[in-house]
């Protein structure tokens, strides 16, 4: 049974026990032959804004297309998506960080953000200023 694993780069850090979270996870799945796991772990995390924008665009993009649907049983995810906001300074100016003052929020939506940004985030080729979308996709977007 094929499985995909997505995460931030934080799981690569070693714990006080000497093994990283990824090492522990990989060891577990090596002992479970019924699973074939493909790991998708970045060497560096995408920006918070890129993750939020990627999720928002999948939920409803500017032409009104919805490509991500949340099952009503995903109550914690829905709660996160409804309540997580950008952190504001003392003057009410919104910053570039999410408000993490409630320890019950952001974890589930962060996880969704890593998956969505990795699979569907906009990629720009270095040096030429063009996205990695193929030409037909670019033409289709232009017609939208």
CSV table of C-alpha atoms in Angstrom, one decimal:
chain,number,residue,atom,x,y,z
A,1,UNK,CA,0.0,0.0,0.0
A,2,UNK,CA,1.7,3.2,-1.1
A,3,UNK,CA,1.8,6.1,1.3
A,4,UNK,CA,3.2,9.6,1.1
A,5,UNK,CA,4.7,11.4,4.1
A,6,UNK,CA,4.9,15.2,4.2
A,7,UNK,CA,6.4,17.5,6.8
A,8,UNK,CA,8.4,20.5,7.6
A,9,UNK,CA,12.2,20.3,7.8
A,10,UNK,CA,11.9,20.3,11.6
A,11,UNK,CA,11.7,16.5,11.9
A,12,UNK,CA,15.2,16.2,10.7
A,13,UNK,CA,16.6,17.7,13.9
A,14,UNK,CA,18.0,15.2,16.4
A,15,UNK,CA,16.2,14.9,19.7
A,16,UNK,CA,17.9,14.5,23.0
A,17,UNK,CA,17.6,10.7,22.5
A,18,UNK,CA,19.9,10.9,19.5
A,19,UNK,CA,17.5,10.0,16.7
A,20,UNK,CA,15.5,12.5,14.6
A,21,UNK,CA,11.7,12.0,14.3
A,22,UNK,CA,12.3,11.0,10.6
A,23,UNK,CA,14.7,8.3,11.6
A,24,UNK,CA,12.2,6.9,14.0
A,25,UNK,CA,9.4,7.0,11.4
A,26,UNK,CA,11.6,5.5,8.7
A,27,UNK,CA,12.7,2.6,11.1
A,28,UNK,CA,9.0,1.9,11.9
A,29,UNK,CA,7.9,1.7,8.2
A,30,UNK,CA,10.9,-0.5,7.3
A,31,UNK,CA,9.4,-3.1,9.7
A,32,UNK,CA,6.0,-2.7,8.0
A,33,UNK,CA,6.3,-4.3,4.5
A,34,UNK,CA,2.7,-3.6,3.7
A,35,UNK,CA,3.5,0.1,3.4
A,36,UNK,CA,5.6,1.7,0.7
A,37,UNK,CA,6.4,5.2,1.9
A,38,UNK,CA,7.6,8.0,-0.2
A,39,UNK,CA,8.9,10.9,1.9
A,40,UNK,CA,8.5,14.5,0.9
A,41,UNK,CA,10.6,16.5,3.3
A,42,UNK,CA,12.1,19.9,2.2
A,43,UNK,CA,15.6,20.9,3.0
A,44,UNK,CA,14.1,24.2,4.0
A,45,UNK,CA,10.6,25.2,4.8
A,46,UNK,CA,8.5,27.3,2.4
A,47,UNK,CA,7.5,30.7,3.9
A,48,UNK,CA,4.4,30.8,6.0
A,49,UNK,CA,2.8,33.2,3.5
A,50,UNK,CA,3.5,30.7,0.6
A,51,UNK,CA,1.8,27.9,2.6
A,52,UNK,CA,-1.2,30.0,3.5
A,53,UNK,CA,-1.6,31.3,-0.1
A,54,UNK,CA,-1.3,27.8,-1.5
A,55,UNK,CA,-4.0,26.5,0.8
A,56,UNK,CA,-6.3,29.5,0.2
A,57,UNK,CA,-5.9,29.1,-3.6
A,58,UNK,CA,-6.8,25.4,-3.4
A,59,UNK,CA,-9.9,26.2,-1.2
A,60,UNK,CA,-11.1,28.9,-3.7
A,61,UNK,CA,-8.8,30.7,-6.2
A,62,UNK,CA,-9.5,34.0,-7.9
A,63,UNK,CA,-11.6,32.6,-10.7
A,64,UNK,CA,-13.7,30.8,-8.0
A,65,UNK,CA,-12.4,27.3,-8.7
A,66,UNK,CA,-12.4,25.0,-5.6
A,67,UNK,CA,-9.8,22.2,-5.7
A,68,UNK,CA,-9.6,21.3,-2.0
A,69,UNK,CA,-12.6,20.0,-0.1
A,70,UNK,CA,-12.5,19.3,3.7
A,71,UNK,CA,-14.4,16.4,5.1
A,72,UNK,CA,-16.8,17.6,7.8
A,73,UNK,CA,-15.3,15.0,10.1
A,74,UNK,CA,-12.0,16.9,10.1
A,75,UNK,CA,-13.2,19.1,13.0
A,76,UNK,CA,-9.8,20.2,14.2
A,77,UNK,CA,-8.7,21.2,10.7
A,78,UNK,CA,-11.9,23.1,10.1
A,79,UNK,CA,-11.4,24.9,13.5
A,80,UNK,CA,-7.9,25.8,12.6
A,81,UNK,CA,-8.9,27.1,9.2
A,82,UNK,CA,-11.6,29.2,10.7
A,83,UNK,CA,-9.6,30.6,13.7
A,84,UNK,CA,-6.0,30.9,12.8
A,85,UNK,CA,-5.1,34.6,12.0
A,86,UNK,CA,-2.0,36.6,11.3
A,87,UNK,CA,-0.3,38.0,14.3
A,88,UNK,CA,-0.7,41.7,14.8
A,89,UNK,CA,1.5,44.1,16.7
A,90,UNK,CA,0.4,46.5,19.5
A,91,UNK,CA,-1.0,48.9,16.9
A,92,UNK,CA,-3.0,46.3,15.1
A,93,UNK,CA,-0.7,46.0,12.1
A,94,UNK,CA,-0.7,42.6,10.7
A,95,UNK,CA,2.7,40.9,10.4
A,96,UNK,CA,4.2,38.0,8.5
A,97,UNK,CA,3.7,35.4,11.3
A,98,UNK,CA,0.7,33.4,12.4
A,99,UNK,CA,-0.8,34.1,15.8
A,100,UNK,CA,0.3,31.0,17.8
A,101,UNK,CA,-1.0,32.3,21.2
A,102,UNK,CA,-3.5,29.5,21.4
A,103,UNK,CA,-1.5,26.2,21.7
A,104,UNK,CA,-4.4,24.3,20.4
A,105,UNK,CA,-4.3,26.0,17.0
A,106,UNK,CA,-2.1,26.0,13.9
A,107,UNK,CA,-0.6,22.5,14.1
A,108,UNK,CA,-3.2,20.8,11.8
A,109,UNK,CA,-3.4,23.6,9.3
A,110,UNK,CA,0.4,23.9,9.2
A,111,UNK,CA,0.5,20.2,8.3
A,112,UNK,CA,-2.0,20.8,5.5
A,113,UNK,CA,0.0,23.8,4.3
A,114,UNK,CA,3.2,21.7,3.9
A,115,UNK,CA,1.4,19.1,1.8
A,116,UNK,CA,-0.5,21.6,-0.4
A,117,UNK,CA,2.5,23.9,-0.9
A,118,UNK,CA,4.7,21.0,-1.8
A,119,UNK,CA,2.3,19.5,-4.3
A,120,UNK,CA,0.5,22.6,-5.6
A,121,UNK,CA,2.5,25.7,-4.7
A,122,UNK,CA,3.7,27.9,-7.5
A,123,UNK,CA,7.3,27.2,-8.5
A,124,UNK,CA,9.4,29.8,-10.2
A,125,UNK,CA,12.4,28.6,-12.2
A,126,UNK,CA,15.5,30.4,-10.9
A,127,UNK,CA,17.0,32.9,-13.3
A,128,UNK,CA,14.3,33.1,-16.0
A,129,UNK,CA,11.3,34.5,-14.0
A,130,UNK,CA,8.8,31.9,-15.4
A,131,UNK,CA,6.8,29.4,-13.4
A,132,UNK,CA,7.4,25.7,-13.8
A,133,UNK,CA,3.9,25.3,-15.2
A,134,UNK,CA,4.0,23.9,-18.7
A,135,UNK,CA,3.0,26.1,-21.6
A,136,UNK,CA,-0.5,24.6,-22.0
A,137,UNK,CA,-1.2,25.3,-18.3
A,138,UNK,CA,0.0,28.9,-18.7
A,139,UNK,CA,-2.3,29.3,-21.8
A,140,UNK,CA,-5.2,27.8,-19.8
A,141,UNK,CA,-4.7,30.2,-17.0
A,142,UNK,CA,-4.5,33.1,-19.4
A,143,UNK,CA,-7.9,32.1,-20.8
A,144,UNK,CA,-9.5,31.8,-17.4
